[in-house]
CSV table of C-alpha atoms and ligand atoms in Angstrom, one decimal:
chain,number,residue,atom,x,y,z
A,4,UNK,CA,-63.7,-51.5,-8.9
A,5,UNK,CA,-63.5,-55.6,-10.0
A,6,UNK,CA,-60.8,-57.7,-8.6
A,7,UNK,CA,-57.3,-57.5,-9.9
A,8,UNK,CA,-56.9,-60.3,-12.5
A,9,UNK,CA,-54.2,-63.1,-11.4
A,10,UNK,CA,-52.6,-65.3,-13.7
A,11,UNK,CA,-52.2,-68.5,-11.9
A,12,UNK,CA,-50.6,-70.5,-15.0
A,13,UNK,CA,-47.9,-68.2,-16.7
A,14,UNK,CA,-46.0,-69.5,-20.0
A,15,UNK,CA,-43.6,-67.0,-21.2
A,16,UNK,CA,-41.8,-67.5,-24.6
A,17,UNK,CA,-41.1,-71.2,-23.6
A,18,UNK,CA,-38.8,-73.1,-25.9
A,19,UNK,CA,-37.4,-76.6,-25.6
A,20,UNK,CA,-36.2,-77.7,-28.9
A,21,UNK,CA,-35.5,-81.6,-29.4
A,22,UNK,CA,-34.1,-81.3,-32.7
A,23,UNK,CA,-35.1,-82.0,-36.2
A,24,UNK,CA,-38.3,-79.2,-35.5
A,25,UNK,CA,-39.3,-81.2,-32.7
A,26,UNK,CA,-40.2,-79.3,-29.7
A,27,UNK,CA,-42.1,-76.2,-28.5
A,28,UNK,CA,-40.8,-72.9,-29.7
A,29,UNK,CA,-41.5,-69.5,-27.9
A,30,UNK,CA,-44.7,-70.7,-26.4
A,31,UNK,CA,-46.7,-67.8,-24.6
A,32,UNK,CA,-50.2,-67.7,-22.7
A,33,UNK,CA,-51.5,-67.1,-19.3
A,34,UNK,CA,-54.2,-68.7,-17.6
A,35,UNK,CA,-56.4,-66.3,-15.3
A,36,UNK,CA,-57.6,-67.1,-12.0
A,37,UNK,CA,-61.3,-68.7,-12.5
A,38,UNK,CA,-60.5,-69.3,-16.3
A,39,UNK,CA,-60.9,-72.6,-18.1
A,40,UNK,CA,-58.2,-72.5,-20.8
A,41,UNK,CA,-58.3,-75.1,-23.9
A,42,UNK,CA,-55.3,-76.2,-25.5
A,43,UNK,CA,-55.7,-77.8,-28.8
A,44,UNK,CA,-53.2,-79.1,-31.3
A,45,UNK,CA,-52.5,-82.3,-33.5
A,46,UNK,CA,-50.4,-85.4,-32.1
A,47,UNK,CA,-47.0,-84.5,-31.8
A,48,UNK,CA,-47.6,-80.2,-31.7
A,49,UNK,CA,-46.3,-79.8,-28.3
A,50,UNK,CA,-48.9,-80.1,-25.7
A,51,UNK,CA,-47.7,-82.6,-23.4
A,52,UNK,CA,-44.1,-80.8,-23.2
A,53,UNK,CA,-45.6,-77.6,-22.7
A,54,UNK,CA,-47.6,-79.3,-19.4
A,55,UNK,CA,-44.7,-81.1,-18.6
A,56,UNK,CA,-42.8,-77.5,-18.4
A,57,UNK,CA,-45.6,-76.1,-16.3
A,58,UNK,CA,-45.5,-79.1,-13.7
A,59,UNK,CA,-41.9,-78.2,-13.3
A,60,UNK,CA,-40.9,-82.0,-14.6
A,61,UNK,CA,-38.6,-80.4,-17.4
A,62,UNK,CA,-36.7,-77.2,-17.5
A,63,UNK,CA,-36.8,-75.1,-20.1
A,64,UNK,CA,-34.1,-74.0,-22.7
A,65,UNK,CA,-35.5,-70.5,-22.7
A,66,UNK,CA,-38.5,-68.9,-21.2
A,67,UNK,CA,-40.2,-69.8,-18.1
A,68,UNK,CA,-43.2,-71.1,-17.0
A,69,UNK,CA,-45.1,-70.2,-13.4
A,70,UNK,CA,-47.7,-71.5,-11.2
A,71,UNK,CA,-49.3,-69.7,-8.7
A,72,UNK,CA,-46.7,-67.2,-9.1
A,73,UNK,CA,-43.9,-69.5,-8.6
A,74,UNK,CA,-41.5,-70.7,-11.3
A,75,UNK,CA,-42.4,-74.3,-12.1
A,76,UNK,CA,-39.2,-76.0,-12.3
A,77,UNK,CA,-37.6,-76.8,-8.8
A,78,UNK,CA,-40.8,-75.8,-6.8
A,79,UNK,CA,-42.7,-78.9,-7.4
A,80,UNK,CA,-42.9,-79.9,-3.7
A,81,UNK,CA,-44.3,-76.3,-3.0
A,82,UNK,CA,-47.3,-76.2,-5.4
A,83,UNK,CA,-48.1,-79.8,-5.3
A,84,UNK,CA,-50.9,-79.4,-2.9
A,85,UNK,CA,-52.9,-76.8,-4.7
A,86,UNK,CA,-52.3,-78.3,-8.3
A,87,UNK,CA,-54.2,-81.4,-9.6
A,88,UNK,CA,-52.1,-82.9,-12.6
A,89,UNK,CA,-53.7,-85.8,-15.0
A,90,UNK,CA,-51.0,-86.7,-17.2
A,91,UNK,CA,-51.5,-87.7,-21.1
A,92,UNK,CA,-49.9,-90.9,-20.2
A,93,UNK,CA,-51.0,-92.9,-16.9
A,94,UNK,CA,-48.3,-94.6,-15.7
A,95,UNK,CA,-49.2,-96.1,-12.4
A,96,UNK,CA,-46.9,-97.6,-9.8
A,97,UNK,CA,-46.3,-101.7,-9.7
A,98,UNK,CA,-47.2,-103.9,-7.0
A,99,UNK,CA,-49.9,-101.5,-5.6
A,100,UNK,CA,-53.8,-101.8,-5.5
A,101,UNK,CA,-55.8,-99.1,-6.4
A,102,UNK,CA,-56.8,-98.3,-2.7
A,103,UNK,CA,-52.8,-98.4,-1.8
A,104,UNK,CA,-52.2,-96.0,-4.8
A,105,UNK,CA,-54.8,-93.4,-3.4
A,106,UNK,CA,-53.3,-93.8,0.2
A,107,UNK,CA,-50.0,-93.0,-1.2
A,108,UNK,CA,-51.2,-89.8,-3.5
A,109,UNK,CA,-53.2,-88.7,-0.1
A,110,UNK,CA,-50.0,-89.1,2.1
A,111,UNK,CA,-48.1,-87.1,-0.5
A,112,UNK,CA,-50.6,-83.9,-0.4
A,113,UNK,CA,-51.3,-84.4,3.8
A,114,UNK,CA,-54.7,-85.6,2.9
A,115,UNK,CA,-56.8,-86.3,6.0
A,116,UNK,CA,-60.4,-86.2,5.0
A,117,UNK,CA,-61.7,-88.5,2.5
A,118,UNK,CA,-65.2,-87.0,2.0
A,119,UNK,CA,-64.1,-86.0,-1.9
A,120,UNK,CA,-62.5,-89.1,-2.3
A,121,UNK,CA,-65.5,-91.1,-1.9
A,122,UNK,CA,-67.8,-88.8,-3.8
A,123,UNK,CA,-65.5,-88.9,-6.7
A,124,UNK,CA,-65.1,-92.7,-6.8
A,125,UNK,CA,-68.9,-92.9,-6.9
A,126,UNK,CA,-69.2,-90.4,-9.4
A,127,UNK,CA,-66.8,-92.0,-11.9
A,128,UNK,CA,-68.2,-95.7,-10.7
A,129,UNK,CA,-64.5,-96.7,-9.7
A,130,UNK,CA,-64.0,-99.5,-7.4
A,131,UNK,CA,-60.0,-99.0,-6.4
A,132,UNK,CA,-60.1,-102.8,-4.8
A,133,UNK,CA,-57.9,-104.4,-7.8
A,134,UNK,CA,-54.2,-104.1,-8.8
A,135,UNK,CA,-53.5,-101.1,-10.7
A,136,UNK,CA,-51.4,-103.2,-13.4
A,137,UNK,CA,-54.9,-105.6,-13.9
A,138,UNK,CA,-56.8,-102.4,-14.1
A,139,UNK,CA,-58.5,-101.4,-17.5
A,140,UNK,CA,-57.4,-98.4,-19.6
A,141,UNK,CA,-60.7,-96.5,-18.6
A,142,UNK,CA,-60.2,-98.0,-14.5
A,143,UNK,CA,-56.7,-96.6,-14.9
A,144,UNK,CA,-57.8,-93.1,-16.2
A,145,UNK,CA,-60.5,-92.8,-13.7
A,146,UNK,CA,-57.9,-93.7,-10.9
A,147,UNK,CA,-55.8,-91.1,-12.3
A,148,UNK,CA,-58.6,-88.7,-12.1
A,149,UNK,CA,-59.7,-89.4,-8.4
A,150,UNK,CA,-56.1,-89.2,-7.3
A,151,UNK,CA,-55.6,-85.6,-9.1
A,152,UNK,CA,-58.9,-84.5,-7.8
A,153,UNK,CA,-58.9,-85.9,-4.2
A,154,UNK,CA,-57.5,-83.1,-2.3
A,155,UNK,CA,-59.9,-80.4,-4.0
A,156,UNK,CA,-56.6,-78.5,-5.7
A,157,UNK,CA,-56.9,-75.1,-6.5
A,158,UNK,CA,-55.5,-75.5,-10.2
A,159,UNK,CA,-56.3,-78.6,-12.5
A,160,UNK,CA,-53.9,-79.2,-15.5
A,161,UNK,CA,-55.3,-81.8,-17.5
A,162,UNK,CA,-53.3,-83.4,-20.4
A,163,UNK,CA,-56.2,-85.3,-22.6
A,164,UNK,CA,-57.9,-86.3,-19.7
A,165,UNK,CA,-60.7,-88.0,-21.4
A,166,UNK,CA,-58.9,-90.2,-23.7
A,167,UNK,CA,-59.6,-93.8,-22.8
A,168,UNK,CA,-63.2,-92.6,-21.0
A,169,UNK,CA,-66.0,-94.3,-22.7
A,170,UNK,CA,-69.0,-91.7,-24.0
A,171,UNK,CA,-71.0,-91.9,-20.8
A,172,UNK,CA,-67.9,-91.4,-18.7
A,173,UNK,CA,-66.4,-88.6,-20.8
A,174,UNK,CA,-69.9,-86.7,-20.2
A,175,UNK,CA,-69.9,-87.4,-16.3
A,176,UNK,CA,-66.2,-85.6,-16.6
A,177,UNK,CA,-67.1,-82.8,-18.7
A,178,UNK,CA,-70.0,-82.2,-16.0
A,179,UNK,CA,-67.3,-82.6,-13.6
A,180,UNK,CA,-65.2,-79.8,-15.2
A,181,UNK,CA,-68.2,-77.3,-15.6
A,182,UNK,CA,-68.8,-77.8,-11.9
A,183,UNK,CA,-65.6,-77.1,-10.9
A,184,UNK,CA,-65.4,-74.1,-12.9
A,185,UNK,CA,-68.3,-72.8,-11.3
A,186,UNK,CA,-66.4,-73.5,-7.9
A,187,UNK,CA,-63.8,-70.8,-9.3
A,188,UNK,CA,-61.3,-73.3,-10.2
A,189,UNK,CA,-58.5,-72.3,-12.6
A,190,UNK,CA,-58.2,-75.3,-15.7
A,191,UNK,CA,-55.9,-75.8,-18.2
A,192,UNK,CA,-57.4,-78.6,-20.5
A,193,UNK,CA,-55.4,-80.1,-23.4
A,194,UNK,CA,-57.5,-82.0,-25.9
A,195,UNK,CA,-58.4,-83.5,-29.1
A,196,UNK,CA,-62.4,-83.2,-28.3
A,197,UNK,CA,-63.9,-80.5,-29.9
A,198,UNK,CA,-67.0,-81.1,-27.8
A,199,UNK,CA,-65.3,-81.0,-24.4
A,200,UNK,CA,-63.7,-77.9,-25.4
A,201,UNK,CA,-66.4,-75.8,-26.7
A,202,UNK,CA,-68.4,-77.1,-23.7
A,203,UNK,CA,-66.0,-76.1,-20.9
A,204,UNK,CA,-63.7,-73.4,-22.1
A,205,UNK,CA,-63.3,-69.7,-21.7
A,206,UNK,CA,-60.1,-69.1,-24.2
A,207,UNK,CA,-58.7,-71.6,-26.6
A,208,UNK,CA,-55.1,-71.7,-27.9
A,209,UNK,CA,-54.2,-73.8,-30.9
A,210,UNK,CA,-50.8,-75.0,-31.0
A,211,UNK,CA,-48.9,-76.8,-34.1
A,212,UNK,CA,-45.6,-78.1,-34.8
A,213,UNK,CA,-44.5,-76.5,-31.4
A,214,UNK,CA,-45.8,-73.0,-31.8
A,215,UNK,CA,-49.1,-71.4,-31.0
A,216,UNK,CA,-50.8,-70.4,-34.3
A,217,UNK,CA,-54.2,-69.2,-32.7
A,218,UNK,CA,-55.6,-68.0,-30.0
A,219,UNK,CA,-59.2,-66.9,-28.9
A,220,UNK,CA,-62.1,-66.6,-27.0
A,221,UNK,CA,-64.5,-69.4,-26.8
A,222,UNK,CA,-67.7,-66.9,-27.4
A,223,UNK,CA,-66.2,-66.2,-30.8
A,224,UNK,CA,-67.1,-69.4,-31.9
A,225,UNK,CA,-70.1,-69.8,-29.8
A,226,UNK,CA,-71.9,-66.8,-31.1
A,227,UNK,CA,-70.0,-66.8,-34.5
A,228,UNK,CA,-71.7,-65.7,-37.7
A,229,UNK,CA,-69.1,-66.5,-39.8
A,230,UNK,CA,-69.5,-68.6,-43.0
A,231,UNK,CA,-67.8,-70.0,-45.7
A,232,UNK,CA,-69.8,-69.7,-49.2
A,233,UNK,CA,-68.9,-72.2,-51.8
A,234,UNK,CA,-69.7,-70.9,-55.3
A,235,UNK,CA,-69.2,-72.8,-58.4
A,236,UNK,CA,-69.1,-70.7,-61.7
A,237,UNK,CA,-70.5,-71.8,-65.1
A,238,UNK,CA,-68.3,-69.5,-67.4
A,239,UNK,CA,-64.7,-69.5,-67.1
A,240,UNK,CA,-64.4,-65.9,-68.0
A,241,UNK,CA,-66.9,-64.8,-65.5
A,242,UNK,CA,-64.5,-67.0,-62.8
A,243,UNK,CA,-61.8,-65.5,-63.5
A,244,UNK,CA,-63.4,-61.8,-63.3
A,245,UNK,CA,-64.7,-62.6,-60.2
A,246,UNK,CA,-61.5,-63.8,-58.5
A,247,UNK,CA,-60.3,-60.1,-59.2
A,248,UNK,CA,-63.1,-58.6,-57.0
A,249,UNK,CA,-62.0,-60.0,-53.7
A,250,UNK,CA,-59.0,-60.1,-52.1
A,251,UNK,CA,-57.3,-63.8,-51.5
A,252,UNK,CA,-56.2,-64.6,-48.3
A,253,UNK,CA,-53.9,-67.6,-46.9
A,254,UNK,CA,-53.8,-66.2,-43.5
A,255,UNK,CA,-55.1,-67.5,-40.5
A,256,UNK,CA,-56.6,-64.8,-38.6
A,257,UNK,CA,-59.1,-64.8,-35.8
A,258,UNK,CA,-61.2,-62.1,-36.7
A,259,UNK,CA,-61.8,-60.4,-40.0
A,260,UNK,CA,-64.9,-58.8,-41.1
A,261,UNK,CA,-64.6,-58.0,-44.6
A,262,UNK,CA,-65.5,-60.9,-47.2
A,263,UNK,CA,-62.5,-62.4,-48.9
A,264,UNK,CA,-61.6,-65.5,-50.9
A,265,UNK,CA,-60.4,-68.5,-49.2
A,266,UNK,CA,-59.9,-71.5,-51.5
A,267,UNK,CA,-59.9,-71.3,-55.4
A,268,UNK,CA,-60.1,-74.3,-57.3
A,269,UNK,CA,-59.6,-73.3,-61.1
A,270,UNK,CA,-60.8,-76.7,-62.8
A,271,UNK,CA,-64.0,-76.6,-61.5
A,272,UNK,CA,-64.6,-72.9,-61.8
A,273,UNK,CA,-65.2,-72.8,-58.1
A,274,UNK,CA,-64.1,-71.0,-54.8
A,275,UNK,CA,-65.2,-70.8,-51.2
A,276,UNK,CA,-65.5,-67.1,-49.9
A,277,UNK,CA,-65.1,-66.3,-46.4
A,278,UNK,CA,-67.9,-63.7,-45.0
A,279,UNK,CA,-69.5,-62.5,-41.6
A,280,UNK,CA,-73.3,-62.5,-41.8
A,281,UNK,CA,-73.2,-58.6,-41.0
A,282,UNK,CA,-71.2,-58.1,-44.5
A,283,UNK,CA,-73.0,-60.3,-46.6
A,284,UNK,CA,-74.4,-57.2,-48.6
A,285,UNK,CA,-70.8,-56.9,-49.7
A,286,UNK,CA,-70.5,-60.2,-51.0
A,287,UNK,CA,-74.0,-61.7,-52.3
A,288,UNK,CA,-75.0,-58.6,-54.8
A,289,UNK,CA,-71.6,-59.2,-56.5
A,290,UNK,CA,-73.1,-62.2,-58.2
A,291,UNK,CA,-76.0,-61.0,-59.6
A,292,UNK,CA,-73.8,-60.2,-62.7
A,293,UNK,CA,-72.7,-63.9,-62.7
A,294,UNK,CA,-74.1,-67.2,-63.6
A,295,UNK,CA,-73.7,-69.3,-60.8
A,296,UNK,CA,-74.2,-73.0,-60.9
A,297,UNK,CA,-73.8,-73.8,-57.3
A,298,UNK,CA,-74.1,-71.6,-53.9
A,299,UNK,CA,-74.1,-73.1,-50.7
A,300,UNK,CA,-72.9,-71.7,-47.2
A,301,UNK,CA,-71.4,-73.4,-44.2
A,302,UNK,CA,-71.2,-72.0,-40.8
A,303,UNK,CA,-67.6,-72.1,-39.2
A,304,UNK,CA,-67.2,-74.4,-36.3
A,305,UNK,CA,-64.3,-74.9,-33.8
A,306,UNK,CA,-64.4,-78.2,-35.8
A,307,UNK,CA,-63.9,-76.8,-39.1
A,308,UNK,CA,-61.3,-74.2,-37.9
A,309,UNK,CA,-59.6,-76.9,-35.7
A,310,UNK,CA,-59.4,-79.4,-38.9
A,311,UNK,CA,-57.3,-77.0,-40.8
A,312,UNK,CA,-54.6,-77.5,-38.7
A,313,UNK,CA,-55.1,-81.4,-38.8
A,314,UNK,CA,-55.3,-81.7,-42.5
A,315,UNK,CA,-52.4,-79.2,-42.9
A,316,UNK,CA,-54.4,-77.7,-46.0
A,317,UNK,CA,-52.3,-74.7,-47.1
A,318,UNK,CA,-54.8,-72.8,-49.0
A,319,UNK,CA,-57.8,-73.2,-46.5
A,320,UNK,CA,-57.8,-69.8,-44.3
A,321,UNK,CA,-61.0,-70.7,-42.0
A,322,UNK,CA,-61.6,-67.8,-39.9
A,323,UNK,CA,-63.9,-66.6,-37.1
B,404,ATP,N1,-38.4,-86.3,-24.5
B,404,ATP,C1,-38.2,-86.3,-25.8
B,404,ATP,N2,-37.2,-86.0,-26.7
B,404,ATP,C2,-37.2,-86.0,-27.7
B,404,ATP,N3,-38.4,-85.7,-28.3
B,404,ATP,C3,-39.5,-85.2,-27.6
B,404,ATP,C4,-39.7,-85.5,-26.3
B,404,ATP,N4,-40.8,-85.5,-25.8
B,404,ATP,C5,-41.6,-84.9,-26.8
B,404,ATP,N5,-41.0,-84.9,-28.0
B,404,ATP,C6,-41.1,-84.7,-29.5
B,404,ATP,O1,-42.1,-83.0,-29.2
B,404,ATP,C7,-43.0,-83.3,-29.9
B,404,ATP,C8,-44.1,-82.9,-29.1
B,404,ATP,O2,-44.4,-83.9,-28.4
B,404,ATP,P1,-45.9,-83.8,-27.1
B,404,ATP,O3,-45.9,-85.0,-26.6
B,404,ATP,O4,-45.5,-82.9,-26.5
B,404,ATP,O5,-47.0,-83.4,-28.4
B,404,ATP,P2,-48.6,-83.7,-28.0
B,404,ATP,O6,-49.1,-82.1,-28.6
B,404,ATP,O7,-48.7,-83.7,-26.6
B,404,ATP,O8,-48.9,-85.1,-28.8
B,404,ATP,P3,-50.3,-85.7,-28.7
B,404,ATP,O9,-51.3,-85.3,-29.2
B,404,ATP,O10,-49.9,-86.9,-29.3
B,404,ATP,O11,-50.4,-86.2,-27.1
B,404,ATP,C9,-43.1,-84.3,-30.6
B,404,ATP,O12,-42.6,-84.5,-32.2
B,404,ATP,C10,-42.5,-85.3,-29.8
B,404,ATP,O13,-41.7,-86.3,-30.6
B,405,MG,MG1,-49.8,-85.4,-25.6
């Protein structure tokens, strides 16, 4: 009955404290074979730090990371052939042409067949003839993409892969990821781009200040019928009375079905109430006893949900 689920990437309680609250703390998640896992978070949240540990470049202070069942640290050359890594910052060795760099990366992985390399160059429209140091930002990124994928690795670890690519190339990249997903690849993708995460990922974790603050199935966003209702009251006493009817939540939860109040603005006698469509009859009839000035609804998208972590809006409890 069914195949056993295997975790190809495992992060258990990973902690690296750089001091002054910087670093990553008790980060735990797994990426299953064939899964595309999105890793989202604002600048400095800890995405690259986590990924560097997964790649074995850095030793955890606490906890462990494993890749293909092997402890990451100390085993880089054992898993190198099966893992394509695209770093967040591309640093290419100086004094090489693009071709020479690709040759070097191919040799490192004992690559003899150039079919895939040619396909990738064509697809990403890259001519690697010139010297790497004279390449544009986008070409450097493309060169790193080709180098990471040319041996058709089983696991792809991509740290903000589309930064520096123009919109057309971003789309080419997203399409490529979708195909790789269909071919059964296991992918970890860190990103700031909602569209690429929404288009490709099965599961998403949000990291902030070094800690995972939210983890959910991408389907819960795609099919979500959760809404935020903006309600502005005419009368202060009615506004105050209404506030007592629903619970007020500041918690960021993933699944809450009952309506509750997200945000209150006493000055303008307005609030934002969260509600799932199926529970709408628990919210709207309540309003019939009140004089309402404005009433509007907004679907909660991944972008809305994610933006609250950027804005540091402590009162907003966006929820799926
Ligand atoms: N080697 C290091 N020494 C000290 N602090 C570090 C080191 N590497 C990262 N940090 C700090 O750890 C935190 C997490 O950084 P990290 O690069 O992992 O963030 P990120 O989520 O990848 O951000 P971005 O979206 O900007 O790429 C930051 O505060 C950063 O300054
Ligand atoms: Mg980073």
